[in-house]
Tab-separated table of C-alpha atoms in Angstrom:
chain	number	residue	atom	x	y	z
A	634	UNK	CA	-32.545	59.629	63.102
A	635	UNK	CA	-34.740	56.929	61.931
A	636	UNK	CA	-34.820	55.269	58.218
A	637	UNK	CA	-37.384	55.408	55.964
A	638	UNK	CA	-37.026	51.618	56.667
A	639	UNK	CA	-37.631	51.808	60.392
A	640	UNK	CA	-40.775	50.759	61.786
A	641	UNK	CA	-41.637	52.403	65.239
A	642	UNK	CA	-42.841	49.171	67.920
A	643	UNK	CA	-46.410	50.668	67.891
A	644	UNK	CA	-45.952	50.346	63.582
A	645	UNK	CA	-44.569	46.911	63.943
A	646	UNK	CA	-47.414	45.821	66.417
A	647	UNK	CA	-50.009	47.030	64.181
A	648	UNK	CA	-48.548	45.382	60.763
A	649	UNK	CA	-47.850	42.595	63.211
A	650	UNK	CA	-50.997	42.032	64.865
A	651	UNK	CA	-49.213	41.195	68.395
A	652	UNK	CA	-49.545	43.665	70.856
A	653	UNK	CA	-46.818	46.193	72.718
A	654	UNK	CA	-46.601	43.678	75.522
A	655	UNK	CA	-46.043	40.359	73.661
A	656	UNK	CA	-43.364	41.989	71.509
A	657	UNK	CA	-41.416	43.299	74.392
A	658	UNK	CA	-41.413	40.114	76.269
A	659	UNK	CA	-40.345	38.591	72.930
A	660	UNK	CA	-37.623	41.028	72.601
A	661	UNK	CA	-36.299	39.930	76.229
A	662	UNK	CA	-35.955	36.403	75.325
A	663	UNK	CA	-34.695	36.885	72.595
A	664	UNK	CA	-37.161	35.645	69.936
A	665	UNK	CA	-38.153	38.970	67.735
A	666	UNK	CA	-35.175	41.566	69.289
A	667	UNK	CA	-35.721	44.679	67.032
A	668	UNK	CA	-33.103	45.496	64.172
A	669	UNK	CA	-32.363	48.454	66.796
A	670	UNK	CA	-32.540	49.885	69.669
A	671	UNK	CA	-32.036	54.008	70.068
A	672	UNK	CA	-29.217	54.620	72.667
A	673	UNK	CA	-30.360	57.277	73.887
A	674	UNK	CA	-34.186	56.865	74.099
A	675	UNK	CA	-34.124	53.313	74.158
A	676	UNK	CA	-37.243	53.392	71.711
A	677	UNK	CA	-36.988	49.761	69.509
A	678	UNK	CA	-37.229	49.801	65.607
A	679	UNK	CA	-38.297	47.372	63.561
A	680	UNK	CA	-38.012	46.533	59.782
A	681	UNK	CA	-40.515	44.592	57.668
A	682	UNK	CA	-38.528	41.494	56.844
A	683	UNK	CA	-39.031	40.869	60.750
A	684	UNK	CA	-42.422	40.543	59.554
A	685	UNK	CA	-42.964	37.110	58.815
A	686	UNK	CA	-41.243	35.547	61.778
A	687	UNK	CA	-42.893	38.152	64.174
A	688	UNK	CA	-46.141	36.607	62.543
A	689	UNK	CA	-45.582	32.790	62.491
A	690	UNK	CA	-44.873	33.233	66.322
A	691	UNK	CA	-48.217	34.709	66.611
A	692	UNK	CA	-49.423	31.307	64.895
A	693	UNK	CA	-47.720	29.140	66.994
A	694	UNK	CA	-48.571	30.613	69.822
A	695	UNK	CA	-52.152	30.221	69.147
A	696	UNK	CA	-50.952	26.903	68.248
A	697	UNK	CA	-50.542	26.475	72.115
A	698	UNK	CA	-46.684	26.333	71.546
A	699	UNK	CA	-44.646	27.352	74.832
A	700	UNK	CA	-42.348	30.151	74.238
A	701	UNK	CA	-39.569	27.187	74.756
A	702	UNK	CA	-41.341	25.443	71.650
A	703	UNK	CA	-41.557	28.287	69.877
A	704	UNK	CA	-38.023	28.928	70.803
A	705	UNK	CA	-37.080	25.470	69.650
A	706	UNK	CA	-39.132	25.907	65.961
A	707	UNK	CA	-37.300	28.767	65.610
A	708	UNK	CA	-33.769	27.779	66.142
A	709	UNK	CA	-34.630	24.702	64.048
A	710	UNK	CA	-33.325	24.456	60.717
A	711	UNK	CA	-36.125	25.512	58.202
A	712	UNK	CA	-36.575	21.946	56.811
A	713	UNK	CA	-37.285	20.690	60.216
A	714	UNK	CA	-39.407	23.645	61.349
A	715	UNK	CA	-42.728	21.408	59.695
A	716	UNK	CA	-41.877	18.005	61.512
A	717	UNK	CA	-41.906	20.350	65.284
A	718	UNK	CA	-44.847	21.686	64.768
A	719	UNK	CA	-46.519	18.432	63.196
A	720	UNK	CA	-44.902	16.796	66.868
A	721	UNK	CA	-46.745	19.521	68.672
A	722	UNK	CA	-50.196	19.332	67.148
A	723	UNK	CA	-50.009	15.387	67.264
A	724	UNK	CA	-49.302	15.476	71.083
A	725	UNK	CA	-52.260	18.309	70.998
A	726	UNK	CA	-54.803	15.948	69.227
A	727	UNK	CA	-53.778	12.902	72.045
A	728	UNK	CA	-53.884	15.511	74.731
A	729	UNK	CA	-57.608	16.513	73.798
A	730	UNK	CA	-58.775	12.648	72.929
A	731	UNK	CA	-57.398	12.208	76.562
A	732	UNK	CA	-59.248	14.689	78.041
A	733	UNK	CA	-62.874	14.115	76.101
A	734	UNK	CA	-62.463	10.390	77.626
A	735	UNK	CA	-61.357	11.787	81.090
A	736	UNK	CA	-64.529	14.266	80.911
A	737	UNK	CA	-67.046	11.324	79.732
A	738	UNK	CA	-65.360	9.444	82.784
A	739	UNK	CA	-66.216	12.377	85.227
A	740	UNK	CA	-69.658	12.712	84.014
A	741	UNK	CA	-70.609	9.040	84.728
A	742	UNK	CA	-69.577	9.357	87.799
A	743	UNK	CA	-71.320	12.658	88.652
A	744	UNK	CA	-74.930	11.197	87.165
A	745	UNK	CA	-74.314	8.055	88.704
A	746	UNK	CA	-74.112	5.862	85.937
A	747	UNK	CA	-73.661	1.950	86.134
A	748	UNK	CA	-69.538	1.717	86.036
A	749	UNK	CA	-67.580	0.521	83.176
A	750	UNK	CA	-65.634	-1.705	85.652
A	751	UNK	CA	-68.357	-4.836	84.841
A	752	UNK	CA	-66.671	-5.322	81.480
A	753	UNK	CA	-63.491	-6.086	83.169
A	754	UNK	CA	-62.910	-9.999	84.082
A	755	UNK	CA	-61.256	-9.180	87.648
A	756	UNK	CA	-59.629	-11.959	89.089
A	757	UNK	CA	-57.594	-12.574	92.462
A	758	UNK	CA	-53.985	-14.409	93.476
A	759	UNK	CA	-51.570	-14.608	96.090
A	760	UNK	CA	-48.501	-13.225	95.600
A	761	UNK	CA	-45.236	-14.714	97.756
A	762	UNK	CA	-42.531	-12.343	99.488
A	763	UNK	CA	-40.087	-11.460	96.996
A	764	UNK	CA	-37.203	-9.744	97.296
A	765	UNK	CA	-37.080	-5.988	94.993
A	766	UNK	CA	-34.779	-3.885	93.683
A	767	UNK	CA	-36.351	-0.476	93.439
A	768	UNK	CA	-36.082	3.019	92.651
A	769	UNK	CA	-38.299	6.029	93.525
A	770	UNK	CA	-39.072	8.930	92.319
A	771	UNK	CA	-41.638	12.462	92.261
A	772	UNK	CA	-42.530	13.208	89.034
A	773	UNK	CA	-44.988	14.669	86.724
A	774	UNK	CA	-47.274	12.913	84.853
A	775	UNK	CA	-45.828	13.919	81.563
A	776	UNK	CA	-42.893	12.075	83.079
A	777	UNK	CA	-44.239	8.900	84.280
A	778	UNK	CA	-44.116	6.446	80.827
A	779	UNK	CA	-40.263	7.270	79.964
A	780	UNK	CA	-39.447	7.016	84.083
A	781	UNK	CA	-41.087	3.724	84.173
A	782	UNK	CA	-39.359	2.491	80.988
A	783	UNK	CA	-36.282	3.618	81.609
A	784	UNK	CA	-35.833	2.383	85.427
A	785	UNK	CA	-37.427	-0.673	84.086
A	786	UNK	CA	-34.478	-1.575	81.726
A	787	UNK	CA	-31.615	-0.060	84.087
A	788	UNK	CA	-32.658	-1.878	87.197
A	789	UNK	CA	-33.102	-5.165	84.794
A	790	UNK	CA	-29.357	-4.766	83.763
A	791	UNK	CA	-28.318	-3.726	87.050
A	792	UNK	CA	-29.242	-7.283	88.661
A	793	UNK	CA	-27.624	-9.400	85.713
A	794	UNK	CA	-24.673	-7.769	85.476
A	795	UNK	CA	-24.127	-8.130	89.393
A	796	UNK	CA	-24.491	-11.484	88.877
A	797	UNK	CA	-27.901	-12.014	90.511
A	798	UNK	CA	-30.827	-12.996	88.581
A	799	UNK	CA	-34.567	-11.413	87.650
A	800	UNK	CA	-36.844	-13.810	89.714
A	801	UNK	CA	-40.745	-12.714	88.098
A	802	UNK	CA	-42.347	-10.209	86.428
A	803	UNK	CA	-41.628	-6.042	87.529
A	804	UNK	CA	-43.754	-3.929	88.658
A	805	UNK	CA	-44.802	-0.288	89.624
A	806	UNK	CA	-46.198	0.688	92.850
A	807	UNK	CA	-47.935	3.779	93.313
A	808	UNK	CA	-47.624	5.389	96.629
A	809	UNK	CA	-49.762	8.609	95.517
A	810	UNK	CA	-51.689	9.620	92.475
A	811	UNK	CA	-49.477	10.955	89.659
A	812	UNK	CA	-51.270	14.051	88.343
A	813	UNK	CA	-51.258	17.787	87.476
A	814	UNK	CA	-51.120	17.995	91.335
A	815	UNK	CA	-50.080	15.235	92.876
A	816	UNK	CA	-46.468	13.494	92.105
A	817	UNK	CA	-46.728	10.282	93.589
A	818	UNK	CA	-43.981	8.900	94.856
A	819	UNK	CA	-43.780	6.027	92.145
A	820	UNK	CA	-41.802	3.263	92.930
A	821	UNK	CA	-40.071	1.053	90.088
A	822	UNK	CA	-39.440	-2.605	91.625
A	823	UNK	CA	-37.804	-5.432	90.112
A	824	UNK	CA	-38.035	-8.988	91.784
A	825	UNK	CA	-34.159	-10.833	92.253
A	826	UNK	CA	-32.340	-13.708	93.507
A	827	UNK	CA	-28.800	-13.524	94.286
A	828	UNK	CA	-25.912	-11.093	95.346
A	829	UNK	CA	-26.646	-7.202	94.855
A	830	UNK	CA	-25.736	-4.037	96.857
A	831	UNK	CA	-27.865	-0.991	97.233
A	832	UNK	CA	-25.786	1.182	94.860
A	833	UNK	CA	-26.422	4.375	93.048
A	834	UNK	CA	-29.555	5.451	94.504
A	835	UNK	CA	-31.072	1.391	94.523
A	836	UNK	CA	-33.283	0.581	97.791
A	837	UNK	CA	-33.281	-3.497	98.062
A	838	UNK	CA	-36.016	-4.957	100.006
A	839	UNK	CA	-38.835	-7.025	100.787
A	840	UNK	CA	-42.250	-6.777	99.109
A	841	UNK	CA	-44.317	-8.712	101.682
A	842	UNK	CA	-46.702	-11.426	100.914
A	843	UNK	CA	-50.151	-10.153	99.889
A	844	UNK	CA	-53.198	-11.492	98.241
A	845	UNK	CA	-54.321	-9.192	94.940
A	846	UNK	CA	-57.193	-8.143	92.789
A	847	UNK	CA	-55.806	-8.030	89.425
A	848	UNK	CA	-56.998	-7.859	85.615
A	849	UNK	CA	-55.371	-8.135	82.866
A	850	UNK	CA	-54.914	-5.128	80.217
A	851	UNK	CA	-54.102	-5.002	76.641
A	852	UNK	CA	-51.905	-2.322	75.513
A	853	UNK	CA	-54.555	0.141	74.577
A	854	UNK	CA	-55.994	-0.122	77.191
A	855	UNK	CA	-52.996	0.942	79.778
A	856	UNK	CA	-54.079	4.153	78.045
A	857	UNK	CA	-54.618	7.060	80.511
A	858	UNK	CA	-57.833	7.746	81.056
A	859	UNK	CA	-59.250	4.424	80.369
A	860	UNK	CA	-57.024	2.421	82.471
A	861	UNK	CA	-58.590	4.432	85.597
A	862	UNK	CA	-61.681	1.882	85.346
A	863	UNK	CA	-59.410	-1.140	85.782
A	864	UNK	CA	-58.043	0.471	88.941
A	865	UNK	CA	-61.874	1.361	90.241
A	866	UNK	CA	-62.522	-2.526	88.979
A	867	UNK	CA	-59.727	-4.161	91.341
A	868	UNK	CA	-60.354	-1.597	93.907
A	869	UNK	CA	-64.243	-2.489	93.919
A	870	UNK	CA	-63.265	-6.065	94.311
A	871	UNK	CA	-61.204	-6.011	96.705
A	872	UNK	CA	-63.537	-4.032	98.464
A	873	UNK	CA	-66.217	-6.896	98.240
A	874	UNK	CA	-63.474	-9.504	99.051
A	875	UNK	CA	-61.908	-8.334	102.309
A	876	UNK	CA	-60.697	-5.067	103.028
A	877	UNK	CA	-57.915	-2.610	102.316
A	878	UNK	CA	-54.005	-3.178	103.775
A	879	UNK	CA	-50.448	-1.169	103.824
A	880	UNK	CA	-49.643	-2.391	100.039
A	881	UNK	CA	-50.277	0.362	97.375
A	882	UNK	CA	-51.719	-0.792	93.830
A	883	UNK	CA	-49.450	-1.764	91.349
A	884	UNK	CA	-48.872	-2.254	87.666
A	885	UNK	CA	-47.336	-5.439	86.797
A	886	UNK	CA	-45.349	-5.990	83.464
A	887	UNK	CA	-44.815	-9.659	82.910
A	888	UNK	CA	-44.505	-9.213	78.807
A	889	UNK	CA	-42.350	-6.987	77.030
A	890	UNK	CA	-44.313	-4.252	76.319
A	891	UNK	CA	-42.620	-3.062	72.811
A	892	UNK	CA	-42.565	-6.135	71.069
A	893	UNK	CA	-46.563	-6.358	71.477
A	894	UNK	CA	-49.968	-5.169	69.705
A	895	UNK	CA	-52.469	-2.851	71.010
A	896	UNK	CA	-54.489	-5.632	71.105
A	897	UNK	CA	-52.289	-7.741	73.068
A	898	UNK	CA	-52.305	-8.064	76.829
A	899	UNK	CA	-49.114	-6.701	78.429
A	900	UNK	CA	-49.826	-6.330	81.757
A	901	UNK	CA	-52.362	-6.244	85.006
A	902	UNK	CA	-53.720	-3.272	87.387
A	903	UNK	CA	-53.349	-4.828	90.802
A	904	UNK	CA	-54.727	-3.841	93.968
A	905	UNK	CA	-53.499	-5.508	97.462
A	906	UNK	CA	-56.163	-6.474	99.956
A	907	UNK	CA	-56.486	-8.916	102.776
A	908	UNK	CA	-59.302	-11.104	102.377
A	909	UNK	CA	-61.995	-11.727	104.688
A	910	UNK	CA	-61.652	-14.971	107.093
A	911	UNK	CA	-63.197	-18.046	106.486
């Protein structure tokens, strides 16, 4: 028999405001089990201190919290439980300012509207062959800035501890788009001079001689989406300049990026070509 206590699921839902479904899928991973479960009829009751958690799931839910985040607030201790969700919505807020740029983007180029690439100061150079150490990798674009910064510093101390030396500034080429569908490959490469073995997953080669289009980015403005008009800048000139080759664009990182401003230039969008004759 029940307690006076008990609270039937279709009680609990109602008090709860989450429906049948949503509290049985919660019950299977383990986020809002009910106090019991009937042995025989396998009916689940409820009590009313399950209340407030079965509600502030509800809320973070709407939030836009995965059930993993939600998971994650939940197993938190209760004086970290603010900072998560604070984290969440902060990465929210970026993720929409993101989007309303990538939207305004989109509409200019549906209506046809003169490009933002004229405000860039686009600017060409030969590059020499250089020998790289690189990694690649598939990934997602949520994964793209800690793969980059990460590979970045390994492959870096990978070359001076063999003994060889970092000969000019690294650089990431992209073989594919990195987006909700596409996942590259991206390729981390770090010029060198001197003795090193393809170990542990490295790929040594040459990066043939090229000429580029290139411009030079602050740190705000590496930004995703606004960094997509210095790539339609470079491509555009390169375009007027010669025509397209085998190289893949590139971003180059000849500063360190976390010692600098947003307003200070850390790097250049580059986009091979081979220039016209004459």
């Amino acid at each position: 028999m029940t307690t006076d206590s008990d609270m039937t699921i279709s009680v609990f839902a109602s008090a709860s405001r989450l429906s049948l479904k949503a509290l049985r899928l919660y019950d299977e991973l383990g986020l809002l089990p009910p106090e019991r479960v009937d042995p025989d009829s396998g009916y689940r009751y409820y009590r009313a201190r399950q209340l407030p958690q079965a509600r502030l799931i509800g809320l973070l839910r709407q939030l836009g919290l995965s059930l993993a985040d939600v998971r994650a607030v939940l197993d938190a201790p209760a004086a970290q439980q603010p900072d998560l969700v604070w984290n969440h919505w902060t990465r929210a807020e970026t993720r929409h300012v993101q989007q309303r740029e990538l939207a305004r983007y989109v509409l200019r180029s549906l209506k046809g509207d003169p490009s933002m690439t004229q405000h860039f100061d686009v600017q060409q150079r030969f590059v020499p062959a250089q020998q790289v150490v690189t990694v690649s990798r598939r990934l997602r674009v949520d994964e793209l800035p800690g793969f980059i910064k990460q590979q970045l510093l390994a492959l870096t101390r990978q070359v001076t501890q063999a003994g060889a030396a970092v000969l000019g500034a690294p650089f990431v080429v992209f073989h594919g788009q990195v987006n909700d569908d596409n996942d590259g490959p991206v390729e981390v490469c770090v010029p060198y001079s001197g003795p090193l073995k393809p170990v542990g997953g490295l790929t040594l080669r040459e990066e043939p001689a090229h000429h580029e289009a290139y411009v030079t980015l602050t740190r705000a403005q590496f930004d995703f989406p606004g960094i997509l008009e210095a790539y339609d800048a470079t491509c555009a000139y390169a375009a007027a300049h010669g025509q397209g080759g085998p190289l893949s664009p590139r971003e180059v990182y000849p500063h360190d990026w976390d010692r600098l401003d947003d307003t200070d230039p850390v790097g250049d969008v580059a986009w091979p070509f081979v220039p016209q004759p004459g």
